[in-house]
C-alpha cells in the first residue's frame, strides 16, 4: 500500500515546493520509490 505525504498551506510562498523536493530527495536516497 502506498503512503501519501502532502504539504498544505493556504498562503503562497511558504516553501511547499522546496520542502516537498527536499523530502523526496531524502526518501530517494533511502531507496524509497517516489512519484
PDB file of C-alpha atoms in Angstrom, residues 3-25:
ATOM      1  CA  UNK A   3       1.807   6.195   1.530  1.00  0.00           C
ATOM      2  CA  UNK A   4       0.801   9.752   0.669  1.00  0.00           C
ATOM      3  CA  UNK A   5       2.594  12.776   2.085  1.00  0.00           C
ATOM      4  CA  UNK A   6       1.002  16.139   1.325  1.00  0.00           C
ATOM      5  CA  UNK A   7       2.087  19.705   2.000  1.00  0.00           C
ATOM      6  CA  UNK A   8      -0.840  22.055   2.505  1.00  0.00           C
ATOM      7  CA  UNK A   9      -0.983  25.729   3.393  1.00  0.00           C
ATOM      8  CA  UNK A  10      -3.494  28.386   2.388  1.00  0.00           C
ATOM      9  CA  UNK A  11      -0.841  31.028   1.889  1.00  0.00           C
ATOM     10  CA  UNK A  12       1.546  31.026  -1.059  1.00  0.00           C
ATOM     11  CA  UNK A  13       5.312  31.400  -0.798  1.00  0.00           C
ATOM     12  CA  UNK A  14       5.782  29.344   2.354  1.00  0.00           C
ATOM     13  CA  UNK A  15       8.145  26.738   0.892  1.00  0.00           C
ATOM     14  CA  UNK A  16       5.795  23.873  -0.022  1.00  0.00           C
ATOM     15  CA  UNK A  17       7.615  23.031  -3.247  1.00  0.00           C
ATOM     16  CA  UNK A  18      11.048  23.353  -1.649  1.00  0.00           C
ATOM     17  CA  UNK A  19      10.042  21.123   1.265  1.00  0.00           C
ATOM     18  CA  UNK A  20       8.431  18.530  -0.993  1.00  0.00           C
ATOM     19  CA  UNK A  21      11.515  18.450  -3.205  1.00  0.00           C
ATOM     20  CA  UNK A  22      13.927  18.100  -0.260  1.00  0.00           C
ATOM     21  CA  UNK A  23      11.925  15.292   1.343  1.00  0.00           C
ATOM     22  CA  UNK A  24      11.556  13.447  -1.958  1.00  0.00           C
ATOM     23  CA  UNK A  25      15.336  13.586  -2.479  1.00  0.00           C
TER      24      UNK A  25
END
